[in-house]
PDB file of C-alpha atoms in Angstrom:
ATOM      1  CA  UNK A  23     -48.710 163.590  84.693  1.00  0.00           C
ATOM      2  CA  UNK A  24     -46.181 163.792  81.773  1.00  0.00           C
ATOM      3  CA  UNK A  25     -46.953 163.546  78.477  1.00  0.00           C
ATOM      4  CA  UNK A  26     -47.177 159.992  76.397  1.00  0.00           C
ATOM      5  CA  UNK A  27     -46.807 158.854  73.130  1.00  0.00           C
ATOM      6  CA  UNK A  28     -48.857 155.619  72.255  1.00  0.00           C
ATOM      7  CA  UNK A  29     -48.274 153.559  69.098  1.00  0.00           C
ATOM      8  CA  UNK A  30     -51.658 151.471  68.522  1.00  0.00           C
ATOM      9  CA  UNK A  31     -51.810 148.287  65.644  1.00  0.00           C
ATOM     10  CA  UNK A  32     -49.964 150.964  63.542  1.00  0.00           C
ATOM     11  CA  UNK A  33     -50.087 149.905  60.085  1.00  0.00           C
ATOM     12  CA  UNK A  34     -48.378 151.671  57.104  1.00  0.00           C
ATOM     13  CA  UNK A  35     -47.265 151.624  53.567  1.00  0.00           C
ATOM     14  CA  UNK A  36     -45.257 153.654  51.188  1.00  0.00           C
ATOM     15  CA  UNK A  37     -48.107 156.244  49.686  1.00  0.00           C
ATOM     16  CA  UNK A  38     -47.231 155.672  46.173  1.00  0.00           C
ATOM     17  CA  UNK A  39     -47.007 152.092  45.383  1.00  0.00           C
ATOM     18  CA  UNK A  40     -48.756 150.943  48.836  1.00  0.00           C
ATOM     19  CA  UNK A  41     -46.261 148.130  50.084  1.00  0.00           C
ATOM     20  CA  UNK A  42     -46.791 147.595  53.616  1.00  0.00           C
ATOM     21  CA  UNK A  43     -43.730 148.230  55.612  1.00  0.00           C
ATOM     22  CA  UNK A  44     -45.558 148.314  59.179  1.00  0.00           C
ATOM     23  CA  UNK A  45     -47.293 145.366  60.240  1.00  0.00           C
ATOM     24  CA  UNK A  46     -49.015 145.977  63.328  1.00  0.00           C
ATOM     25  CA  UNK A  47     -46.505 148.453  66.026  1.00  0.00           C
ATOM     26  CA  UNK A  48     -48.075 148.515  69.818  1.00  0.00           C
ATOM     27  CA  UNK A  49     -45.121 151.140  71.983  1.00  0.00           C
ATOM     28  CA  UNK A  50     -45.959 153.236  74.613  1.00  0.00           C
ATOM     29  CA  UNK A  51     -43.277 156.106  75.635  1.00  0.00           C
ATOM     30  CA  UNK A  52     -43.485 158.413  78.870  1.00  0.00           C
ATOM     31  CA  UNK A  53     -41.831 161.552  79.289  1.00  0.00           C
ATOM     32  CA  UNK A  54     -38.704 160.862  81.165  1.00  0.00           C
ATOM     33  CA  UNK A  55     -38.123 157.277  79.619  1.00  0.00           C
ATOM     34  CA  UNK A  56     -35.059 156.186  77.156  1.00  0.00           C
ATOM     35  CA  UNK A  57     -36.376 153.693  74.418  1.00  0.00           C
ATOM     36  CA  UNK A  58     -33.651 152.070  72.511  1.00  0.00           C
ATOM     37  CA  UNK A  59     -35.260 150.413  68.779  1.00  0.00           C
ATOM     38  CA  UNK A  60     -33.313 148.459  67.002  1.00  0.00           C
ATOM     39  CA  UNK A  61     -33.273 145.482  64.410  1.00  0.00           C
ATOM     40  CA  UNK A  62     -31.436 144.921  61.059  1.00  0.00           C
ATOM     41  CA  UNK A  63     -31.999 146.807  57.571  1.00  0.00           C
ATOM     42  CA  UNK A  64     -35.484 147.066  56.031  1.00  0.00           C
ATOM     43  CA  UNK A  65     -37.045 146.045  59.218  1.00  0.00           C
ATOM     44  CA  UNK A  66     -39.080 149.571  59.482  1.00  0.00           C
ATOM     45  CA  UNK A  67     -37.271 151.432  61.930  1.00  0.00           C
ATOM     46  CA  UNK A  68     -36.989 154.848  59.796  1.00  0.00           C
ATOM     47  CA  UNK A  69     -40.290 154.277  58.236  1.00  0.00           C
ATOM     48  CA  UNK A  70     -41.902 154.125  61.733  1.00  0.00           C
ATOM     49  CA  UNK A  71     -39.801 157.599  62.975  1.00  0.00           C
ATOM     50  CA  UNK A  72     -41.345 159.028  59.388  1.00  0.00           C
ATOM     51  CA  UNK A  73     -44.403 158.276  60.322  1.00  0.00           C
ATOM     52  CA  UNK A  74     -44.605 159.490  63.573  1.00  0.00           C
ATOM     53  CA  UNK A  75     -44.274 163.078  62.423  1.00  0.00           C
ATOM     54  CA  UNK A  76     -46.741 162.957  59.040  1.00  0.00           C
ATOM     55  CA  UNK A  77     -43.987 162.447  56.436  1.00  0.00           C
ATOM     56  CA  UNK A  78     -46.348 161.729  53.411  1.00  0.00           C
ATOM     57  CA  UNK A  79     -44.380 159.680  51.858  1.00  0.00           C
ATOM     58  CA  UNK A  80     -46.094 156.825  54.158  1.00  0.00           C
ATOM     59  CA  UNK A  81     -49.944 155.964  54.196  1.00  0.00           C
ATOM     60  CA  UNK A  82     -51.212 154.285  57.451  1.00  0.00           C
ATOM     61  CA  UNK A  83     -53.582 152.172  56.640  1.00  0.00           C
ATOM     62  CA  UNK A  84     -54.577 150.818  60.191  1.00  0.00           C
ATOM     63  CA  UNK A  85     -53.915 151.744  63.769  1.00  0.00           C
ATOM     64  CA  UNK A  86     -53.264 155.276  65.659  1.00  0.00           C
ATOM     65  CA  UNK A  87     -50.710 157.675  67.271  1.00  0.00           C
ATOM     66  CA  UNK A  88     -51.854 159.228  70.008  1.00  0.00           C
ATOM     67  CA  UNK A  89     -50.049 162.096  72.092  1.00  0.00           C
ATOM     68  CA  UNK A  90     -51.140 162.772  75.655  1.00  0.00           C
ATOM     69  CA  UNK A  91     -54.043 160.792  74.524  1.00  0.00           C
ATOM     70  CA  UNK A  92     -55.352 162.228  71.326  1.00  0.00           C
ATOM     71  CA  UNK A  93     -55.139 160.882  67.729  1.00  0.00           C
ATOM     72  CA  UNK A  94     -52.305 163.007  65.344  1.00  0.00           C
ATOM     73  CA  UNK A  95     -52.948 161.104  62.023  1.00  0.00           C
ATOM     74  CA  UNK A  96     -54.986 164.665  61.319  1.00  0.00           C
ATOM     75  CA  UNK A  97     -51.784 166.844  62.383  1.00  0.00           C
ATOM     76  CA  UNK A  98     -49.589 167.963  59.570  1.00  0.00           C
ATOM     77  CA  UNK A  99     -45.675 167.520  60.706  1.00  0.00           C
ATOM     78  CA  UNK A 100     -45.713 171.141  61.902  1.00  0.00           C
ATOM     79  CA  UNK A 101     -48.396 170.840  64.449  1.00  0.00           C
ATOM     80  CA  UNK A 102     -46.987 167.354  65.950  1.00  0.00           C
ATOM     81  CA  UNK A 103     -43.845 169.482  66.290  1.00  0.00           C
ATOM     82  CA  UNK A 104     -45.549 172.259  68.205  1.00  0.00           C
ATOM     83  CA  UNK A 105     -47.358 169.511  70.294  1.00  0.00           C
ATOM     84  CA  UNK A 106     -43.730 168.659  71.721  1.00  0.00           C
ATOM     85  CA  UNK A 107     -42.876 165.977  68.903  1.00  0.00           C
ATOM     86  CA  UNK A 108     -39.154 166.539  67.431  1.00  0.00           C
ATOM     87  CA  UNK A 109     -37.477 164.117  65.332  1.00  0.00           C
ATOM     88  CA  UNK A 110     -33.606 164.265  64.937  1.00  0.00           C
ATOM     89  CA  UNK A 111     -32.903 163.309  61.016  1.00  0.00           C
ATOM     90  CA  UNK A 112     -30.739 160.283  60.266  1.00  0.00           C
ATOM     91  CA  UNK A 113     -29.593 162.211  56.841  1.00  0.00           C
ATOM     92  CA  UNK A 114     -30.264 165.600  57.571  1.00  0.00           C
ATOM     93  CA  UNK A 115     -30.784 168.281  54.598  1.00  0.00           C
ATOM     94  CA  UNK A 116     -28.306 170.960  53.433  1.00  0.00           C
ATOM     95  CA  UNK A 117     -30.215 174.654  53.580  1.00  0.00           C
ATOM     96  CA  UNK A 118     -27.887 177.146  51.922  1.00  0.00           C
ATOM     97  CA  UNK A 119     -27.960 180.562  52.178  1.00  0.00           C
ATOM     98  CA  UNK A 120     -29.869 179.833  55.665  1.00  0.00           C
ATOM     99  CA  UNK A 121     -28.041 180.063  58.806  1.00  0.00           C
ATOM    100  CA  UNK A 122     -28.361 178.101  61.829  1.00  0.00           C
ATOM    101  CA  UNK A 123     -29.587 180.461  64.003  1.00  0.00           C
ATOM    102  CA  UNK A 124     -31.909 181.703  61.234  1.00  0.00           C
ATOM    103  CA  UNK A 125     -33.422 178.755  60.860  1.00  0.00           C
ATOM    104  CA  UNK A 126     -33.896 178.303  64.524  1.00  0.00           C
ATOM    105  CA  UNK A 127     -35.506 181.792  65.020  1.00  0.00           C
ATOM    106  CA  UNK A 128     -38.247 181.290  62.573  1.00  0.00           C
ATOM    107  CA  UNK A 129     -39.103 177.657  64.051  1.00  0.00           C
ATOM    108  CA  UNK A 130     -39.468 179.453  67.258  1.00  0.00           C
ATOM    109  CA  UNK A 131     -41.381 182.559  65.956  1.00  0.00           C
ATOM    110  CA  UNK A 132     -43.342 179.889  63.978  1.00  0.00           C
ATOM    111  CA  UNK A 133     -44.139 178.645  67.563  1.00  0.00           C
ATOM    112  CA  UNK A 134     -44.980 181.630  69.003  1.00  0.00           C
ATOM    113  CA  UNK A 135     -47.507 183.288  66.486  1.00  0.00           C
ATOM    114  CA  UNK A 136     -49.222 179.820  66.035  1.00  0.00           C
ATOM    115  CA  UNK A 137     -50.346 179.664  70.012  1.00  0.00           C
ATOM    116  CA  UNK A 138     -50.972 183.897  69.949  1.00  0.00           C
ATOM    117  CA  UNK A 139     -51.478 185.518  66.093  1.00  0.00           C
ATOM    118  CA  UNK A 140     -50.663 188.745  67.005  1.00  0.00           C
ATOM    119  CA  UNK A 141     -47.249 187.462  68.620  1.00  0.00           C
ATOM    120  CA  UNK A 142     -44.129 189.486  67.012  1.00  0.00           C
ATOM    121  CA  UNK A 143     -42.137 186.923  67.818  1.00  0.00           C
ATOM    122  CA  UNK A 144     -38.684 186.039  69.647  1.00  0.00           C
ATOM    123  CA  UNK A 145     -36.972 189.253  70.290  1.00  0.00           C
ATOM    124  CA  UNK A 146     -33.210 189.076  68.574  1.00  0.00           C
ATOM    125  CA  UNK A 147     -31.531 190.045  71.777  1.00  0.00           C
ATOM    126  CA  UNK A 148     -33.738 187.415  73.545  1.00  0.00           C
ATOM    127  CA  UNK A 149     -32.799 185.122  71.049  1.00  0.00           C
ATOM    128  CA  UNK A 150     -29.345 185.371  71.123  1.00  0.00           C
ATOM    129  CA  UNK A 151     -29.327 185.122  75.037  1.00  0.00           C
ATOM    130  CA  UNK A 152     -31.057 182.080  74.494  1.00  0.00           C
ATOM    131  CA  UNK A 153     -29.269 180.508  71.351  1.00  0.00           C
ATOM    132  CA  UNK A 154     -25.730 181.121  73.489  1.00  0.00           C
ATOM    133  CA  UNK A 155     -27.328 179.566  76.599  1.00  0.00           C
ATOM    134  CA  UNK A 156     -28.182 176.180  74.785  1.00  0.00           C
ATOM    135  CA  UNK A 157     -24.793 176.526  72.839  1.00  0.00           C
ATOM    136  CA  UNK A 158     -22.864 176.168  76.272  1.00  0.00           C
ATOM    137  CA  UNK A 159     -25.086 174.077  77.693  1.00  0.00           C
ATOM    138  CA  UNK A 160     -23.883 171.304  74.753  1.00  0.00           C
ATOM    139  CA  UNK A 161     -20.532 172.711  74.847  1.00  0.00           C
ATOM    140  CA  UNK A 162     -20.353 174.051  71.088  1.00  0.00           C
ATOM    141  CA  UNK A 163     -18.593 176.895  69.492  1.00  0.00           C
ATOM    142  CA  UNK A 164     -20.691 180.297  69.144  1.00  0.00           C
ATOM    143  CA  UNK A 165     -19.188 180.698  65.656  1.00  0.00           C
ATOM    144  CA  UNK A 166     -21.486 177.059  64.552  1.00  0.00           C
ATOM    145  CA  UNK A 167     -25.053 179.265  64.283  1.00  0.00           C
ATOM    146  CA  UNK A 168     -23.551 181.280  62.177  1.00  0.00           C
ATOM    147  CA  UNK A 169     -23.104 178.787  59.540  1.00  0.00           C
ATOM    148  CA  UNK A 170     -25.508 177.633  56.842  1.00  0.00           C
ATOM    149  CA  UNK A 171     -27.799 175.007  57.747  1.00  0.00           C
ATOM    150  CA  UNK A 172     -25.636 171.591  57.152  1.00  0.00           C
ATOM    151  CA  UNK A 173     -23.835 173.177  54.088  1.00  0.00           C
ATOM    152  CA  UNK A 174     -19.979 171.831  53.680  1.00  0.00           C
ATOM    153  CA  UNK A 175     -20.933 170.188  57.813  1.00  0.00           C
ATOM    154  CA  UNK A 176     -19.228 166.891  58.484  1.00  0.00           C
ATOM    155  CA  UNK A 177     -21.275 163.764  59.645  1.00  0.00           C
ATOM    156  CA  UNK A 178     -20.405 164.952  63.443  1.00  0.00           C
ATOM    157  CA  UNK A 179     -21.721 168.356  62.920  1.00  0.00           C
ATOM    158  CA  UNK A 180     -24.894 168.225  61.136  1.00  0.00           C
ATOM    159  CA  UNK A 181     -25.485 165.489  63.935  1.00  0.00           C
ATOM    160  CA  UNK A 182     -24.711 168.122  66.339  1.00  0.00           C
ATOM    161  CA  UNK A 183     -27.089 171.024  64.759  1.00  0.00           C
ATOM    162  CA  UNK A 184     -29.861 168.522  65.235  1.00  0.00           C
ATOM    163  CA  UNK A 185     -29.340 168.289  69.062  1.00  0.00           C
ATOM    164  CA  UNK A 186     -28.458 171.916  69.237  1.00  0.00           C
ATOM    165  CA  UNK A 187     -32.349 172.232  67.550  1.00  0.00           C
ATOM    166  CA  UNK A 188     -33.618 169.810  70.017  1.00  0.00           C
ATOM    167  CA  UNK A 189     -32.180 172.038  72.818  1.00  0.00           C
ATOM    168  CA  UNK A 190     -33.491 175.061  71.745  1.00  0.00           C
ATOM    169  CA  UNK A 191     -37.307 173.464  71.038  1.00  0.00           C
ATOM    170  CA  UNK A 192     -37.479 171.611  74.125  1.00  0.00           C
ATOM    171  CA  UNK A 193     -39.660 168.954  72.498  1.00  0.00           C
ATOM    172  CA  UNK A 194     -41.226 166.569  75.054  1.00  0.00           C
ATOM    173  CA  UNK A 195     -40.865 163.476  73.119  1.00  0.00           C
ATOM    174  CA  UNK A 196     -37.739 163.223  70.686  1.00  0.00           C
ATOM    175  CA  UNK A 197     -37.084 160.377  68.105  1.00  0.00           C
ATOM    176  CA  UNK A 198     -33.437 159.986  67.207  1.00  0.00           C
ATOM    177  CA  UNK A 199     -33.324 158.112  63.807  1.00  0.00           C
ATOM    178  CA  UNK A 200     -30.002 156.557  63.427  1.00  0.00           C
ATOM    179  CA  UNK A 201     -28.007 159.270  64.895  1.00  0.00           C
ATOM    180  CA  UNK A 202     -24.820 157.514  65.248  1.00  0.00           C
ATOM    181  CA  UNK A 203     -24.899 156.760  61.490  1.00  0.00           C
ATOM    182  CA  UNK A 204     -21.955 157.768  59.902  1.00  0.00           C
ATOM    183  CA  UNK A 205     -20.296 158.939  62.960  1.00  0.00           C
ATOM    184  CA  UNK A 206     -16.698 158.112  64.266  1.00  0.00           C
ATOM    185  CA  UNK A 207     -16.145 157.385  67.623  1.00  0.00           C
ATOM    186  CA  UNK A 208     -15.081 160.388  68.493  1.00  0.00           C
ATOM    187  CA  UNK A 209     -17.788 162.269  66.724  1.00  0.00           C
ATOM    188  CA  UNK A 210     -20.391 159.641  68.443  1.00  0.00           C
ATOM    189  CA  UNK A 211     -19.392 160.519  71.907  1.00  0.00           C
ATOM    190  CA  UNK A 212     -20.018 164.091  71.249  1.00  0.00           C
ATOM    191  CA  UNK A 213     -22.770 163.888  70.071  1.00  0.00           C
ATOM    192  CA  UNK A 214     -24.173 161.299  72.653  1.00  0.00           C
ATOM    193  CA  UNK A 215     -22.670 164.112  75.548  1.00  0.00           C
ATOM    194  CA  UNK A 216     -24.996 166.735  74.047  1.00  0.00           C
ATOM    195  CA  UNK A 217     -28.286 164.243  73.888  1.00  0.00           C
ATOM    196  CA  UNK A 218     -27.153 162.883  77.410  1.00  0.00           C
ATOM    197  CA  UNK A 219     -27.101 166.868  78.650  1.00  0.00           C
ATOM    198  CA  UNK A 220     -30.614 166.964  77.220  1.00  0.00           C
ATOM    199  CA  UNK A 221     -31.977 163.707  79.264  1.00  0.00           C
ATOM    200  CA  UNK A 222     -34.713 164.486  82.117  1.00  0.00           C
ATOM    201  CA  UNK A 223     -37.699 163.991  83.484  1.00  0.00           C
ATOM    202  CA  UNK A 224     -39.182 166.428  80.754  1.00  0.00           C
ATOM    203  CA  UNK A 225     -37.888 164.703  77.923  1.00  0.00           C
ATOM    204  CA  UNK A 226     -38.760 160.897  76.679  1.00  0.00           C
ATOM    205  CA  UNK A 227     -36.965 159.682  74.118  1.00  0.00           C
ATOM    206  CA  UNK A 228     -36.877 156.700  70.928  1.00  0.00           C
ATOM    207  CA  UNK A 229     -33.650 156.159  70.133  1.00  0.00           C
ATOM    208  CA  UNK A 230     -33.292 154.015  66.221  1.00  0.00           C
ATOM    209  CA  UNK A 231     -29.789 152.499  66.125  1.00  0.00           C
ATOM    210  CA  UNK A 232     -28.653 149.176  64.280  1.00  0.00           C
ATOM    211  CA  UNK A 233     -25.725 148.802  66.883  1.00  0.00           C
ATOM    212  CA  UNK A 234     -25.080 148.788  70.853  1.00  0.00           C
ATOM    213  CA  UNK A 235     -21.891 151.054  70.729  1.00  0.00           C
ATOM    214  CA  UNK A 236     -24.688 154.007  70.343  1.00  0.00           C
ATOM    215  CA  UNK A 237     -26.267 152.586  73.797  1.00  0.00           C
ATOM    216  CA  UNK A 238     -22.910 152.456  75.227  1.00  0.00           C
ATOM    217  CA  UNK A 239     -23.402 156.358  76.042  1.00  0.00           C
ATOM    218  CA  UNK A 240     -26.900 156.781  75.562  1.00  0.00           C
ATOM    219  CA  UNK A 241     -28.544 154.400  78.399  1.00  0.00           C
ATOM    220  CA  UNK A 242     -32.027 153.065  77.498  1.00  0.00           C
ATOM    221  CA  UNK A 243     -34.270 151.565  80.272  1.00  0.00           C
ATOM    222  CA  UNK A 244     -35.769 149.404  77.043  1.00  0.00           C
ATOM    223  CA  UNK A 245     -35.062 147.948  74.406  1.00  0.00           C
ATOM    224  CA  UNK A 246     -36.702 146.827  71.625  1.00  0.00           C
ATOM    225  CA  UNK A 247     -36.599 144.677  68.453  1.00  0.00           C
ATOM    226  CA  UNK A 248     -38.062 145.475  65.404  1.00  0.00           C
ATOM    227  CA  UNK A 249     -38.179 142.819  62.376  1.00  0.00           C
ATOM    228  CA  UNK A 250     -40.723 142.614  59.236  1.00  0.00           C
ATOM    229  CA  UNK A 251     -42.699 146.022  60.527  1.00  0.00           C
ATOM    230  CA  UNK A 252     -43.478 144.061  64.112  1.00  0.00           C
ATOM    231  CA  UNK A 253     -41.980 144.453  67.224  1.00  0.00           C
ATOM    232  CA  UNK A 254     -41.007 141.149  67.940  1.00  0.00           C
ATOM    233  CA  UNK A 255     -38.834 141.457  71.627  1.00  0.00           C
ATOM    234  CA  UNK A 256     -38.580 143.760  74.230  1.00  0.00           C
ATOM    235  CA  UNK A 257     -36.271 143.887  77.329  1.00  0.00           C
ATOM    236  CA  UNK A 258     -33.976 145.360  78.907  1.00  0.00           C
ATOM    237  CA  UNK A 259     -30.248 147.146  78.012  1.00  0.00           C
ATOM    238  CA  UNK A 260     -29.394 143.379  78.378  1.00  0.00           C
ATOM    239  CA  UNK A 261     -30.999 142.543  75.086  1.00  0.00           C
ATOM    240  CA  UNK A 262     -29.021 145.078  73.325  1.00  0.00           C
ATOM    241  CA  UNK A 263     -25.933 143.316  74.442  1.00  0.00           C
ATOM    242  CA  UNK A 264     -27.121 140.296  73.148  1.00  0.00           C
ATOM    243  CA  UNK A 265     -27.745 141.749  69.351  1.00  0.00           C
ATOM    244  CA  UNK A 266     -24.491 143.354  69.510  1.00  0.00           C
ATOM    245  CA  UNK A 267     -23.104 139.614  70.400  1.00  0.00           C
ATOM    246  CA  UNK A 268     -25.491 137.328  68.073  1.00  0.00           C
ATOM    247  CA  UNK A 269     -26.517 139.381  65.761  1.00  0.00           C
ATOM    248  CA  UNK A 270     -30.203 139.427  64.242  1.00  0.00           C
ATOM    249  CA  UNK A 271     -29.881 135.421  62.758  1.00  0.00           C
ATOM    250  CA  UNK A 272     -30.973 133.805  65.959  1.00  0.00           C
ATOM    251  CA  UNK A 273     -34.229 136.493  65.630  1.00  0.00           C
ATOM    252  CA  UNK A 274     -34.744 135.355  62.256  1.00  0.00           C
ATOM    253  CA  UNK A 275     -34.792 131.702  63.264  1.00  0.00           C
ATOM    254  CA  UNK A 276     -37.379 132.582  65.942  1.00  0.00           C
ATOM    255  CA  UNK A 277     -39.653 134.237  63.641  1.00  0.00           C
ATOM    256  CA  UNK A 278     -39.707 131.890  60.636  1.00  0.00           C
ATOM    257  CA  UNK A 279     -39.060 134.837  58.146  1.00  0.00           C
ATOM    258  CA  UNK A 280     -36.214 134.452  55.878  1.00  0.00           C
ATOM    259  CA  UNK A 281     -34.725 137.442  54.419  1.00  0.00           C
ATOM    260  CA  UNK A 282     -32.009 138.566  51.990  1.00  0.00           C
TER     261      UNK A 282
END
């Protein structure tokens, strides 16, 4: 049996003034599954892929996560990783002075000596093997892990490092928050290639997108809605169309909630 992430009445608020953002979010992913999550600004999309792997910024304040069946509001955002959670950032950070493949060596060293303490760690040969193997696998240039961590990186690329990190931690669940943001369309495309390269029955995956183009090269088998921290419809790729054609009003009107 795979591994599954559940999403019980999750409740949550920003920890330092306490507005609610999260109003009650019921999801179940499997390994192996593509879950598209989408819905207009300030409806909680982020907030819920920030919450999913401990960012403290948030307080939940009812409700549960549970992985494989056990609670994680005790993990810190480490251990969730180890567990198999990854999360792809929708603005990811500038490291300087770190490269690429450093960074990625320690994460998996980090890995190693927290499931044996004596563990030396990834051997730099090893590592290398390895690092080149994912690198071709997502069809990108050797000379990328050299570079510091998202420093002077387009949109495209930094986009890129996070799938190349995905690849080499072979997470079991993945949340992609807003990948496509900022992204051309030719920059979009590669970077969908490299998460579709990824896809398989060992992986399950929450894709956060405001627009169907994304979904045009990443294929979810669901699709859901989020509006005022609720999930308010779920469906198939066919509801996706529908947002991209409609737009959010006609969810608005459903609802009763009217918004800036």
């Amino acid at each position: 049996m795979g591994a599954t992430l559940e999403i019980r009445n999750l409740h949550a608020a920003v920890a330092e003034d306490h507005k609610p953002i999260l109003r009650g979010v019921n999801l179940t992913i499997k390994q192996g599954e593509v879950h598209a999550l989408m819905g207009p600004n300030g409806s909680g999309k982020s907030t819920l892929a920030n919450v999913l792997m401990g960012n403290p910024a948030y307080e939940i304040t009812d409700g549960d996560i549970l992985y494989n069946g056990e609670s994680v509001l005790e993990m810190e955002p480490d251990e969730r990783s180890r567990a198999g959670l990854f999360l792809a950032f929708q603005y990811p950070v500038a490291i300087p002075g770190v490269t690429l493949a450093n960074f990625l060596r320690h994460a998996i060293n980090a890995r190693m000596k927290a499931k044996d303490p004596e563990s030396k760690g990834i051997s730099i040969p090893d590592f290398r093997r390895l690092m080149r193997g994912k690198m071709d696998q997502l069809k990108m240039d050797h000379s990328f892990a050299g570079r510091y961590l998202n420093e002077g990186f387009s949109g495209g690329e930094k986009k890129r490092a996070e799938i190349l990190q995905m690849a080499v931690l072979e997470p079991n669940m993945a949340i992609l928050d807003e990948t496509d943001s900022g992204l051309d369309i030719d920059a979009l495309r590669i970077v969908s290639d490299g998460v579709n390269t990824l896809m398989g029955p060992g992986l399950g995956v929450l894709v956060i997108t405001h627009y169907q183009r994304l979904l045009n090269y990443i294929k979810p088998q669901y699709v859901h809605v989020m509006f005022e921290g609720q999930l308010v419809e779920s469906g198939g790729a066919d509801l996706a169309l529908k947002l991209e054609e409609t737009g959010y009003d006609w969810i608005r009107e459903k609802y009763g909630v009217v918004t800036e």
